Amino acid sequence: MLIAFACKKQISSSVTGAPNNYLVVNGNIMPNDTTTISLTRTVNISGNANSKPELNASVSVEGSQGAHYNLAANSNGTYVLAPVNLSAAQNYRLKITTSDGKQFASDFVPVKNSPPIDTINYGIQSKGLQINVNTHDPANNTHYYRWDYTETYIIHSLYNSHYMEVNHDTTAPRPAGKEIYQCWASDTSSTIVLGSSAKLSKDIISAQPVIAIPSTSEKIHIRYSIMVKQYALTTDAYNYFVLLKKNTEQLGSIFDAQPSELTGNIHCLTNPSDPVIGFVTAGSVSQQRIFIDNANLPAWQADLPFKGCSADTLVYIYTIPRSVPPQLIFQVKEFIYTDVMIPIDYVEGFYPNNGYTAAFPYCVDCTLRGTNKQPSFWK
């Protein structure tokens, strides 16, 4: 035992930066629908930036029989092609010229359309919800699937503000169009969800897990919705995403798979030795949305993000009697008129003058975490 403990030595290390600036391509070429391609650059773990969009690039879709379509650039590194009629009889590839003049191209890929999603359902478990997807291909031609999703859910502030500050010198009742008590927040998928029926006699995917939601999550505290999108993959695309999933989600212990070289179907034509990350696919996407109401769930207790919030009573005193503590003087002016706190309710008869209850914005303003504009799909 002495020898074993004597051999232990603490190792300290720090994450170092590397001069990498690799192009990352993400997207699916969509027949008869809007195609959106995202271009970013890799960043160092030790840096402050989470992502680095690739701006001012020229991006186009090219068909194997000579068709050519240019994508329009947005300001956030995404490039968009309006719906065009892409023939399933052709293969397609993506061509990219970055602002520094380097040229990239993907391999030609076939159009692989997704069959419809049969159902999305959820199961109640001891620790929360499990969202599942079910699908099948009656033609028995798909076999390889990928899913991503967008979650949207209602959030509430801790306090409902009925008043608002105006022009930094007065308050007024809050109009309906500026309510900040109820908002809609959204999250996109952060994991890679894959499924395969290649080893089955029929092309059926049953109860494929998409996401698990803890019972304490604010997402299911009021009303929750999830839009699941389904992609049909080629064998090569499926193998790429399996390796990407292992490299990004299944590392960290001695029992996990070791990192492997990630080879996609995009190449630098200017300098073939330059690494490029990504796999371009082509095909229509099927999608389905469900809603889940808290009233249909067990009486779980949500862990809401309002620890430390309190509603304080603030007063604006013009005539200062001796009985008023000095720290209460001009509180409305110092806190509400300077946007440090948001008024909640009008208070009468508090000391010689009236005032307001108020709290810090995080406790009152739900637009800090979402939007108070109801989504068009909400029902």
mmCIF file of C-alpha atoms in Angstrom:
data_model
loop_
_atom_site.group_PDB
_atom_site.id
_atom_site.type_symbol
_atom_site.label_atom_id
_atom_site.label_comp_id
_atom_site.label_asym_id
_atom_site.label_seq_id
_atom_site.Cartn_x
_atom_site.Cartn_y
_atom_site.Cartn_z
ATOM 1 C CA MET A 1 0.000 0.000 0.000
ATOM 2 C CA LEU A 2 2.844 2.374 0.833
ATOM 3 C CA ILE A 3 4.438 1.705 -2.547
ATOM 4 C CA ALA A 4 1.146 2.222 -4.366
ATOM 5 C CA PHE A 5 0.419 5.564 -2.703
ATOM 6 C CA ALA A 6 4.016 6.675 -3.099
ATOM 7 C CA CYS A 7 3.709 6.205 -6.878
ATOM 8 C CA LYS A 8 0.810 8.654 -7.142
ATOM 9 C CA LYS A 9 1.729 12.102 -8.370
ATOM 10 C CA GLN A 10 -0.597 14.974 -9.072
ATOM 11 C CA ILE A 11 -0.377 16.269 -12.620
ATOM 12 C CA SER A 12 -1.435 19.799 -13.431
ATOM 13 C CA SER A 13 -2.026 20.893 -16.984
ATOM 14 C CA SER A 14 -3.617 23.758 -18.829
ATOM 15 C CA VAL A 15 -5.444 23.889 -22.129
ATOM 16 C CA THR A 16 -3.181 25.412 -24.719
ATOM 17 C CA GLY A 17 -4.181 27.156 -27.904
ATOM 18 C CA ALA A 18 -3.466 25.761 -31.332
ATOM 19 C CA PRO A 19 -3.200 27.685 -34.606
ATOM 20 C CA ASN A 20 -6.246 25.957 -36.098
ATOM 21 C CA ASN A 21 -8.774 27.692 -38.296
ATOM 22 C CA TYR A 22 -10.521 24.801 -39.991
ATOM 23 C CA LEU A 23 -13.653 25.288 -42.056
ATOM 24 C CA VAL A 24 -16.775 23.596 -40.661
ATOM 25 C CA VAL A 25 -19.668 22.963 -43.070
ATOM 26 C CA ASN A 26 -23.121 21.963 -41.851
ATOM 27 C CA GLY A 27 -26.280 21.580 -43.888
ATOM 28 C CA ASN A 28 -28.554 19.550 -46.103
ATOM 29 C CA ILE A 29 -29.396 20.308 -49.742
ATOM 30 C CA MET A 30 -33.193 20.417 -49.855
ATOM 31 C CA PRO A 31 -35.234 19.618 -52.982
ATOM 32 C CA ASN A 32 -38.347 21.810 -53.231
ATOM 33 C CA ASP A 33 -37.619 23.554 -49.933
ATOM 34 C CA THR A 34 -35.264 26.163 -48.486
ATOM 35 C CA THR A 35 -31.650 25.012 -48.244
ATOM 36 C CA THR A 36 -29.616 26.495 -45.368
ATOM 37 C CA ILE A 37 -25.874 25.903 -45.144
ATOM 38 C CA SER A 38 -23.854 27.021 -42.111
ATOM 39 C CA LEU A 39 -20.157 27.875 -42.442
ATOM 40 C CA THR A 40 -18.029 28.391 -39.342
ATOM 41 C CA ARG A 41 -14.402 28.108 -38.267
ATOM 42 C CA THR A 42 -13.006 26.038 -35.442
ATOM 43 C CA VAL A 43 -11.953 27.933 -32.317
ATOM 44 C CA ASN A 44 -9.562 27.091 -29.482
ATOM 45 C CA ILE A 45 -11.046 25.681 -26.273
ATOM 46 C CA SER A 46 -8.981 28.182 -24.310
ATOM 47 C CA GLY A 47 -10.482 31.127 -26.207
ATOM 48 C CA ASN A 48 -13.510 33.225 -25.368
ATOM 49 C CA ALA A 49 -15.430 32.632 -28.607
ATOM 50 C CA ASN A 50 -17.889 29.737 -28.880
ATOM 51 C CA SER A 51 -18.094 29.939 -32.655
ATOM 52 C CA LYS A 52 -16.660 31.928 -35.517
ATOM 53 C CA PRO A 53 -18.918 32.358 -38.556
ATOM 54 C CA GLU A 54 -17.361 32.271 -42.002
ATOM 55 C CA LEU A 55 -18.537 35.463 -43.694
ATOM 56 C CA ASN A 56 -18.468 36.733 -47.283
ATOM 57 C CA ALA A 57 -18.095 33.332 -48.897
ATOM 58 C CA SER A 58 -19.551 32.318 -52.263
ATOM 59 C CA VAL A 59 -21.651 29.154 -51.939
ATOM 60 C CA SER A 60 -23.475 27.235 -54.666
ATOM 61 C CA VAL A 61 -25.212 23.929 -55.309
ATOM 62 C CA GLU A 62 -24.125 22.076 -58.429
ATOM 63 C CA GLY A 63 -25.971 19.176 -60.090
ATOM 64 C CA SER A 64 -24.249 16.236 -61.745
ATOM 65 C CA GLN A 65 -25.881 17.214 -65.057
ATOM 66 C CA GLY A 66 -24.720 20.835 -64.923
ATOM 67 C CA ALA A 67 -27.434 22.632 -62.914
ATOM 68 C CA HIS A 68 -26.043 25.506 -60.815
ATOM 69 C CA TYR A 69 -27.705 27.490 -58.004
ATOM 70 C CA ASN A 70 -26.152 30.307 -55.954
ATOM 71 C CA LEU A 71 -26.936 30.722 -52.257
ATOM 72 C CA ALA A 72 -27.526 34.127 -50.656
ATOM 73 C CA ALA A 73 -25.343 35.082 -47.685
ATOM 74 C CA ASN A 74 -26.746 36.130 -44.315
ATOM 75 C CA SER A 75 -24.822 38.099 -41.712
ATOM 76 C CA ASN A 76 -24.371 35.161 -39.316
ATOM 77 C CA GLY A 77 -22.434 32.733 -41.496
ATOM 78 C CA THR A 78 -25.487 31.015 -42.981
ATOM 79 C CA TYR A 79 -26.160 30.787 -46.711
ATOM 80 C CA VAL A 80 -29.657 30.252 -48.072
ATOM 81 C CA LEU A 81 -31.106 28.905 -51.307
ATOM 82 C CA ALA A 82 -34.801 29.546 -51.954
ATOM 83 C CA PRO A 83 -36.859 26.465 -52.883
ATOM 84 C CA VAL A 84 -35.904 25.047 -56.296
ATOM 85 C CA ASN A 85 -36.994 21.861 -58.033
ATOM 86 C CA LEU A 86 -34.024 19.508 -57.632
ATOM 87 C CA SER A 87 -34.365 16.258 -59.536
ATOM 88 C CA ALA A 88 -33.981 13.007 -57.620
ATOM 89 C CA ALA A 89 -32.394 11.580 -60.776
ATOM 90 C CA GLN A 90 -29.314 13.777 -60.263
ATOM 91 C CA ASN A 91 -26.600 13.891 -57.636
ATOM 92 C CA TYR A 92 -25.650 17.212 -56.085
ATOM 93 C CA ARG A 93 -22.676 18.793 -54.390
ATOM 94 C CA LEU A 94 -21.793 21.978 -52.567
ATOM 95 C CA LYS A 95 -19.111 24.364 -53.840
ATOM 96 C CA ILE A 96 -17.589 27.048 -51.619
ATOM 97 C CA THR A 97 -15.139 29.878 -52.229
ATOM 98 C CA THR A 98 -14.094 31.614 -49.013
ATOM 99 C CA SER A 99 -13.191 35.278 -48.742
ATOM 100 C CA ASP A 100 -9.471 34.427 -48.821
ATOM 101 C CA GLY A 101 -9.884 32.758 -52.234
ATOM 102 C CA LYS A 102 -9.724 29.117 -51.151
ATOM 103 C CA GLN A 103 -12.055 26.716 -52.942
ATOM 104 C CA PHE A 104 -13.880 23.778 -51.382
ATOM 105 C CA ALA A 105 -16.271 21.174 -52.754
ATOM 106 C CA SER A 106 -18.200 18.240 -51.395
ATOM 107 C CA ASP A 107 -18.577 14.908 -53.125
ATOM 108 C CA PHE A 108 -21.647 14.452 -55.281
ATOM 109 C CA VAL A 109 -24.356 12.888 -53.114
ATOM 110 C CA PRO A 110 -27.674 11.300 -54.087
ATOM 111 C CA VAL A 111 -31.024 12.792 -53.137
ATOM 112 C CA LYS A 112 -32.288 10.627 -50.279
ATOM 113 C CA ASN A 113 -35.754 11.689 -49.166
ATOM 114 C CA SER A 114 -36.977 10.913 -45.669
ATOM 115 C CA PRO A 115 -40.158 8.881 -45.226
ATOM 116 C CA PRO A 116 -42.823 10.518 -43.041
ATOM 117 C CA ILE A 117 -42.558 10.363 -39.263
ATOM 118 C CA ASP A 118 -45.261 8.034 -37.974
ATOM 119 C CA THR A 119 -45.594 9.433 -34.444
ATOM 120 C CA ILE A 120 -43.791 11.321 -31.734
ATOM 121 C CA ASN A 121 -44.759 10.324 -28.219
ATOM 122 C CA TYR A 122 -43.472 10.572 -24.693
ATOM 123 C CA GLY A 123 -43.173 8.240 -21.753
ATOM 124 C CA ILE A 124 -43.386 9.266 -18.102
ATOM 125 C CA GLN A 125 -40.457 7.899 -16.147
ATOM 126 C CA SER A 126 -39.410 8.255 -12.528
ATOM 127 C CA LYS A 127 -36.978 11.051 -13.339
ATOM 128 C CA GLY A 128 -38.884 12.847 -16.070
ATOM 129 C CA LEU A 129 -40.018 12.487 -19.681
ATOM 130 C CA GLN A 130 -38.561 10.486 -22.542
ATOM 131 C CA ILE A 131 -39.475 11.806 -26.002
ATOM 132 C CA ASN A 132 -39.505 9.081 -28.677
ATOM 133 C CA VAL A 133 -39.946 8.977 -32.448
ATOM 134 C CA ASN A 134 -41.445 6.178 -34.553
ATOM 135 C CA THR A 135 -41.050 5.803 -38.299
ATOM 136 C CA HIS A 136 -40.841 3.269 -41.108
ATOM 137 C CA ASP A 137 -40.145 3.078 -44.824
ATOM 138 C CA PRO A 138 -42.645 0.811 -46.617
ATOM 139 C CA ALA A 139 -40.292 0.698 -49.623
ATOM 140 C CA ASN A 140 -37.544 -0.701 -47.363
ATOM 141 C CA ASN A 141 -34.981 1.714 -48.834
ATOM 142 C CA THR A 142 -33.944 4.093 -46.028
ATOM 143 C CA HIS A 143 -32.357 2.035 -43.220
ATOM 144 C CA TYR A 144 -30.277 4.940 -41.840
ATOM 145 C CA TYR A 145 -31.836 7.904 -40.037
ATOM 146 C CA ARG A 146 -30.836 11.064 -38.220
ATOM 147 C CA TRP A 147 -33.020 13.385 -36.149
ATOM 148 C CA ASP A 148 -32.656 16.867 -34.744
ATOM 149 C CA TYR A 149 -35.186 18.997 -32.935
ATOM 150 C CA THR A 150 -36.225 22.422 -31.709
ATOM 151 C CA GLU A 151 -37.862 22.802 -28.300
ATOM 152 C CA THR A 152 -40.191 25.687 -27.463
ATOM 153 C CA TYR A 153 -41.759 26.203 -24.064
ATOM 154 C CA ILE A 154 -43.543 28.806 -21.972
ATOM 155 C CA ILE A 155 -41.656 30.506 -19.156
ATOM 156 C CA HIS A 156 -42.958 32.914 -16.529
ATOM 157 C CA SER A 157 -41.227 35.580 -14.541
ATOM 158 C CA LEU A 158 -41.402 35.283 -10.768
ATOM 159 C CA TYR A 159 -43.307 38.589 -10.531
ATOM 160 C CA ASN A 160 -45.887 40.062 -12.890
ATOM 161 C CA SER A 161 -45.021 43.700 -13.552
ATOM 162 C CA HIS A 162 -48.082 45.931 -13.968
ATOM 163 C CA TYR A 163 -46.102 49.177 -14.269
ATOM 164 C CA MET A 164 -43.153 50.390 -16.310
ATOM 165 C CA GLU A 165 -40.678 53.220 -16.178
ATOM 166 C CA VAL A 166 -41.152 55.957 -18.804
ATOM 167 C CA ASN A 167 -38.459 58.422 -19.922
ATOM 168 C CA HIS A 168 -36.479 57.898 -16.698
ATOM 169 C CA ASP A 169 -38.690 60.298 -14.776
ATOM 170 C CA THR A 170 -42.083 58.676 -14.262
ATOM 171 C CA THR A 171 -44.008 55.404 -14.248
ATOM 172 C CA ALA A 172 -47.131 54.292 -16.107
ATOM 173 C CA PRO A 173 -49.377 51.207 -16.319
ATOM 174 C CA ARG A 174 -47.772 48.568 -18.514
ATOM 175 C CA PRO A 175 -49.642 48.179 -21.856
ATOM 176 C CA ALA A 176 -50.640 44.740 -23.162
ATOM 177 C CA GLY A 177 -48.057 44.812 -25.959
ATOM 178 C CA LYS A 178 -45.205 45.195 -23.477
ATOM 179 C CA GLU A 179 -46.026 42.450 -21.002
ATOM 180 C CA ILE A 180 -42.956 40.705 -19.650
ATOM 181 C CA TYR A 181 -44.501 38.023 -17.455
ATOM 182 C CA GLN A 182 -45.017 35.246 -20.031
ATOM 183 C CA CYS A 183 -42.490 34.405 -22.737
ATOM 184 C CA TRP A 184 -41.546 31.603 -25.092
ATOM 185 C CA ALA A 185 -38.025 30.183 -24.908
ATOM 186 C CA SER A 186 -36.393 27.862 -27.448
ATOM 187 C CA ASP A 187 -33.517 25.378 -27.521
ATOM 188 C CA THR A 188 -32.062 23.375 -30.397
ATOM 189 C CA SER A 189 -30.675 19.863 -30.236
ATOM 190 C CA SER A 190 -27.191 19.576 -28.791
ATOM 191 C CA THR A 191 -26.726 15.832 -29.336
ATOM 192 C CA ILE A 192 -26.599 13.624 -32.421
ATOM 193 C CA VAL A 193 -29.579 11.264 -32.606
ATOM 194 C CA LEU A 194 -29.152 8.321 -34.981
ATOM 195 C CA GLY A 195 -31.047 5.136 -35.743
ATOM 196 C CA SER A 196 -30.618 2.211 -38.104
ATOM 197 C CA SER A 197 -32.808 -0.660 -39.282
ATOM 198 C CA ALA A 198 -30.059 -2.150 -41.469
ATOM 199 C CA LYS A 199 -29.943 -5.363 -39.402
ATOM 200 C CA LEU A 200 -33.713 -5.782 -39.286
ATOM 201 C CA SER A 201 -35.929 -7.604 -41.758
ATOM 202 C CA LYS A 202 -38.178 -4.532 -42.092
ATOM 203 C CA ASP A 203 -37.257 -0.842 -42.299
ATOM 204 C CA ILE A 204 -38.937 0.120 -39.008
ATOM 205 C CA ILE A 205 -37.674 2.382 -36.210
ATOM 206 C CA SER A 206 -39.717 1.985 -33.029
ATOM 207 C CA ALA A 207 -39.495 4.121 -29.864
ATOM 208 C CA GLN A 208 -36.212 5.761 -30.841
ATOM 209 C CA PRO A 209 -35.175 8.038 -27.912
ATOM 210 C CA VAL A 210 -34.788 11.672 -28.964
ATOM 211 C CA ILE A 211 -34.378 13.583 -25.688
ATOM 212 C CA ALA A 212 -34.863 13.009 -21.971
ATOM 213 C CA ILE A 213 -36.290 15.917 -19.956
ATOM 214 C CA PRO A 214 -35.715 15.897 -16.175
ATOM 215 C CA SER A 215 -38.785 16.207 -13.977
ATOM 216 C CA THR A 216 -37.263 19.356 -12.435
ATOM 217 C CA SER A 217 -36.868 21.127 -15.784
ATOM 218 C CA GLU A 218 -38.542 24.481 -16.323
ATOM 219 C CA LYS A 219 -39.304 23.336 -19.883
ATOM 220 C CA ILE A 220 -42.275 21.264 -18.725
ATOM 221 C CA HIS A 221 -43.401 23.598 -15.935
ATOM 222 C CA ILE A 222 -46.257 25.093 -18.008
ATOM 223 C CA ARG A 223 -46.433 24.019 -21.658
ATOM 224 C CA TYR A 224 -43.830 22.411 -23.887
ATOM 225 C CA SER A 225 -43.561 21.698 -27.602
ATOM 226 C CA ILE A 226 -40.950 19.879 -29.664
ATOM 227 C CA MET A 227 -40.499 19.868 -33.437
ATOM 228 C CA VAL A 228 -38.583 16.795 -34.581
ATOM 229 C CA LYS A 229 -36.980 16.694 -38.042
ATOM 230 C CA GLN A 230 -36.023 13.409 -39.677
ATOM 231 C CA TYR A 231 -33.266 12.923 -42.272
ATOM 232 C CA ALA A 232 -32.592 9.856 -44.434
ATOM 233 C CA LEU A 233 -28.862 9.081 -44.654
ATOM 234 C CA THR A 234 -26.604 7.163 -46.966
ATOM 235 C CA THR A 235 -24.355 4.535 -45.402
ATOM 236 C CA ASP A 236 -21.348 6.873 -45.614
ATOM 237 C CA ALA A 237 -23.247 9.732 -43.986
ATOM 238 C CA TYR A 238 -24.481 7.469 -41.193
ATOM 239 C CA ASN A 239 -20.952 6.196 -40.487
ATOM 240 C CA TYR A 240 -19.693 9.800 -40.389
ATOM 241 C CA PHE A 241 -22.300 10.859 -37.828
ATOM 242 C CA VAL A 242 -21.665 7.734 -35.732
ATOM 243 C CA LEU A 243 -17.985 8.671 -35.550
ATOM 244 C CA LEU A 244 -18.821 12.317 -34.856
ATOM 245 C CA LYS A 245 -21.096 11.238 -32.003
ATOM 246 C CA LYS A 246 -18.352 9.089 -30.486
ATOM 247 C CA ASN A 247 -15.805 11.889 -30.761
ATOM 248 C CA THR A 248 -18.039 14.547 -29.234
ATOM 249 C CA GLU A 249 -20.362 12.788 -26.793
ATOM 250 C CA GLN A 250 -18.775 9.522 -25.718
ATOM 251 C CA LEU A 251 -15.315 10.532 -24.507
ATOM 252 C CA GLY A 252 -14.117 11.114 -20.981
ATOM 253 C CA SER A 253 -13.556 7.756 -19.313
ATOM 254 C CA ILE A 254 -11.134 4.907 -19.893
ATOM 255 C CA PHE A 255 -14.031 2.765 -21.103
ATOM 256 C CA ASP A 256 -15.142 5.168 -23.843
ATOM 257 C CA ALA A 257 -14.022 4.991 -27.445
ATOM 258 C CA GLN A 258 -10.792 6.807 -28.246
ATOM 259 C CA PRO A 259 -10.908 9.849 -30.545
ATOM 260 C CA SER A 260 -10.761 8.939 -34.236
ATOM 261 C CA GLU A 261 -9.923 10.938 -37.326
ATOM 262 C CA LEU A 262 -13.106 12.515 -38.682
ATOM 263 C CA THR A 263 -13.245 12.341 -42.477
ATOM 264 C CA GLY A 264 -16.231 13.946 -44.143
ATOM 265 C CA ASN A 265 -17.129 14.389 -47.797
ATOM 266 C CA ILE A 266 -15.895 17.987 -48.159
ATOM 267 C CA HIS A 267 -12.418 18.749 -49.510
ATOM 268 C CA CYS A 268 -10.217 21.789 -50.066
ATOM 269 C CA LEU A 269 -9.478 22.020 -53.793
ATOM 270 C CA THR A 270 -6.890 24.773 -53.372
ATOM 271 C CA ASN A 271 -4.811 22.807 -50.869
ATOM 272 C CA PRO A 272 -5.937 19.161 -50.467
ATOM 273 C CA SER A 273 -3.990 18.851 -47.188
ATOM 274 C CA ASP A 274 -6.180 21.461 -45.456
ATOM 275 C CA PRO A 275 -8.655 19.726 -43.108
ATOM 276 C CA VAL A 276 -12.362 20.411 -43.596
ATOM 277 C CA ILE A 277 -15.045 19.270 -41.143
ATOM 278 C CA GLY A 278 -18.542 18.331 -42.233
ATOM 279 C CA PHE A 279 -20.702 16.038 -44.314
ATOM 280 C CA VAL A 280 -23.121 17.438 -46.879
ATOM 281 C CA THR A 281 -26.315 15.450 -47.519
ATOM 282 C CA ALA A 282 -29.236 15.976 -49.901
ATOM 283 C CA GLY A 283 -32.893 15.080 -49.552
ATOM 284 C CA SER A 284 -36.248 16.193 -48.235
ATOM 285 C CA VAL A 285 -36.846 16.280 -44.490
ATOM 286 C CA SER A 286 -39.959 15.077 -42.690
ATOM 287 C CA GLN A 287 -41.059 16.728 -39.471
ATOM 288 C CA GLN A 288 -43.698 16.544 -36.785
ATOM 289 C CA ARG A 289 -44.595 18.585 -33.703
ATOM 290 C CA ILE A 290 -46.251 17.656 -30.428
ATOM 291 C CA PHE A 291 -47.401 19.684 -27.405
ATOM 292 C CA ILE A 292 -47.236 18.570 -23.786
ATOM 293 C CA ASP A 293 -49.200 20.329 -21.032
ATOM 294 C CA ASN A 294 -48.038 20.288 -17.431
ATOM 295 C CA ALA A 295 -51.594 19.407 -16.371
ATOM 296 C CA ASN A 296 -51.118 15.986 -17.979
ATOM 297 C CA LEU A 297 -47.911 15.248 -16.054
ATOM 298 C CA PRO A 298 -47.238 14.113 -12.489
ATOM 299 C CA ALA A 299 -47.007 16.788 -9.804
ATOM 300 C CA TRP A 300 -43.290 17.307 -10.282
ATOM 301 C CA GLN A 301 -41.538 20.279 -8.687
ATOM 302 C CA ALA A 302 -39.683 22.431 -11.204
ATOM 303 C CA ASP A 303 -36.334 23.943 -10.295
ATOM 304 C CA LEU A 304 -37.002 27.548 -11.321
ATOM 305 C CA PRO A 305 -34.124 30.009 -11.754
ATOM 306 C CA PHE A 306 -35.233 32.621 -9.233
ATOM 307 C CA LYS A 307 -33.050 31.978 -6.209
ATOM 308 C CA GLY A 308 -32.303 35.219 -4.401
ATOM 309 C CA CYS A 309 -35.233 37.144 -5.897
ATOM 310 C CA SER A 310 -37.320 39.397 -3.659
ATOM 311 C CA ALA A 311 -39.878 42.156 -4.176
ATOM 312 C CA ASP A 312 -38.831 45.292 -2.341
ATOM 313 C CA THR A 313 -41.044 48.266 -1.574
ATOM 314 C CA LEU A 314 -39.556 51.512 -2.872
ATOM 315 C CA VAL A 315 -40.782 55.031 -2.088
ATOM 316 C CA TYR A 316 -40.121 58.475 -3.534
ATOM 317 C CA ILE A 317 -40.354 60.955 -0.672
ATOM 318 C CA TYR A 318 -40.609 64.685 -1.407
ATOM 319 C CA THR A 319 -41.140 65.904 2.154
ATOM 320 C CA ILE A 320 -38.801 64.075 4.473
ATOM 321 C CA PRO A 321 -40.135 63.663 8.033
ATOM 322 C CA ARG A 322 -37.717 62.780 10.792
ATOM 323 C CA SER A 323 -39.264 59.344 11.203
ATOM 324 C CA VAL A 324 -38.164 58.131 7.732
ATOM 325 C CA PRO A 325 -34.845 56.244 7.677
ATOM 326 C CA PRO A 326 -32.336 57.979 5.360
ATOM 327 C CA GLN A 327 -31.827 54.844 3.241
ATOM 328 C CA LEU A 328 -35.466 54.966 2.049
ATOM 329 C CA ILE A 329 -35.194 58.449 0.570
ATOM 330 C CA PHE A 330 -35.458 58.753 -3.278
ATOM 331 C CA GLN A 331 -35.456 54.993 -3.832
ATOM 332 C CA VAL A 332 -37.751 55.171 -6.868
ATOM 333 C CA LYS A 333 -35.489 57.724 -8.482
ATOM 334 C CA GLU A 334 -32.334 55.753 -7.758
ATOM 335 C CA PHE A 335 -33.579 52.280 -8.653
ATOM 336 C CA ILE A 336 -36.624 52.418 -10.939
ATOM 337 C CA TYR A 337 -35.830 55.548 -12.960
ATOM 338 C CA THR A 338 -32.339 54.196 -13.690
ATOM 339 C CA ASP A 339 -33.574 50.707 -14.762
ATOM 340 C CA VAL A 340 -31.784 48.984 -11.899
ATOM 341 C CA MET A 341 -35.126 47.531 -10.795
ATOM 342 C CA ILE A 342 -38.488 47.082 -12.523
ATOM 343 C CA PRO A 343 -41.708 48.276 -10.840
ATOM 344 C CA ILE A 344 -44.283 45.581 -10.082
ATOM 345 C CA ASP A 345 -47.286 47.119 -8.298
ATOM 346 C CA TYR A 346 -48.340 50.532 -7.023
ATOM 347 C CA VAL A 347 -48.312 50.830 -3.219
ATOM 348 C CA GLU A 348 -50.451 53.365 -1.371
ATOM 349 C CA GLY A 349 -49.987 54.648 2.120
ATOM 350 C CA PHE A 350 -46.406 53.518 2.538
ATOM 351 C CA TYR A 351 -44.871 56.125 4.860
ATOM 352 C CA PRO A 352 -46.021 59.654 4.061
ATOM 353 C CA ASN A 353 -45.838 59.084 0.298
ATOM 354 C CA ASN A 354 -46.749 56.296 -2.078
ATOM 355 C CA GLY A 355 -44.357 53.997 -3.904
ATOM 356 C CA TYR A 356 -43.901 50.752 -5.806
ATOM 357 C CA THR A 357 -42.907 47.200 -5.191
ATOM 358 C CA ALA A 358 -39.977 46.374 -7.456
ATOM 359 C CA ALA A 359 -37.437 43.650 -8.170
ATOM 360 C CA PHE A 360 -34.325 43.145 -10.241
ATOM 361 C CA PRO A 361 -34.903 42.558 -13.989
ATOM 362 C CA TYR A 362 -34.016 38.844 -13.931
ATOM 363 C CA CYS A 363 -36.890 38.241 -11.523
ATOM 364 C CA VAL A 364 -39.412 40.271 -13.528
ATOM 365 C CA ASP A 365 -38.474 40.461 -17.228
ATOM 366 C CA CYS A 366 -38.949 37.159 -19.068
ATOM 367 C CA THR A 367 -37.644 38.691 -22.320
ATOM 368 C CA LEU A 368 -34.141 38.338 -20.885
ATOM 369 C CA ARG A 369 -34.552 34.597 -21.499
ATOM 370 C CA GLY A 370 -37.071 34.435 -24.344
ATOM 371 C CA THR A 371 -39.541 36.398 -26.449
ATOM 372 C CA ASN A 372 -42.940 37.744 -25.431
ATOM 373 C CA LYS A 373 -44.195 37.307 -29.022
ATOM 374 C CA GLN A 374 -46.211 34.103 -29.325
ATOM 375 C CA PRO A 375 -44.821 31.831 -32.092
ATOM 376 C CA SER A 376 -47.062 31.411 -35.120
ATOM 377 C CA PHE A 377 -47.280 27.638 -34.606
ATOM 378 C CA TRP A 378 -48.374 27.882 -30.981
ATOM 379 C CA LYS A 379 -51.857 26.685 -30.175
#
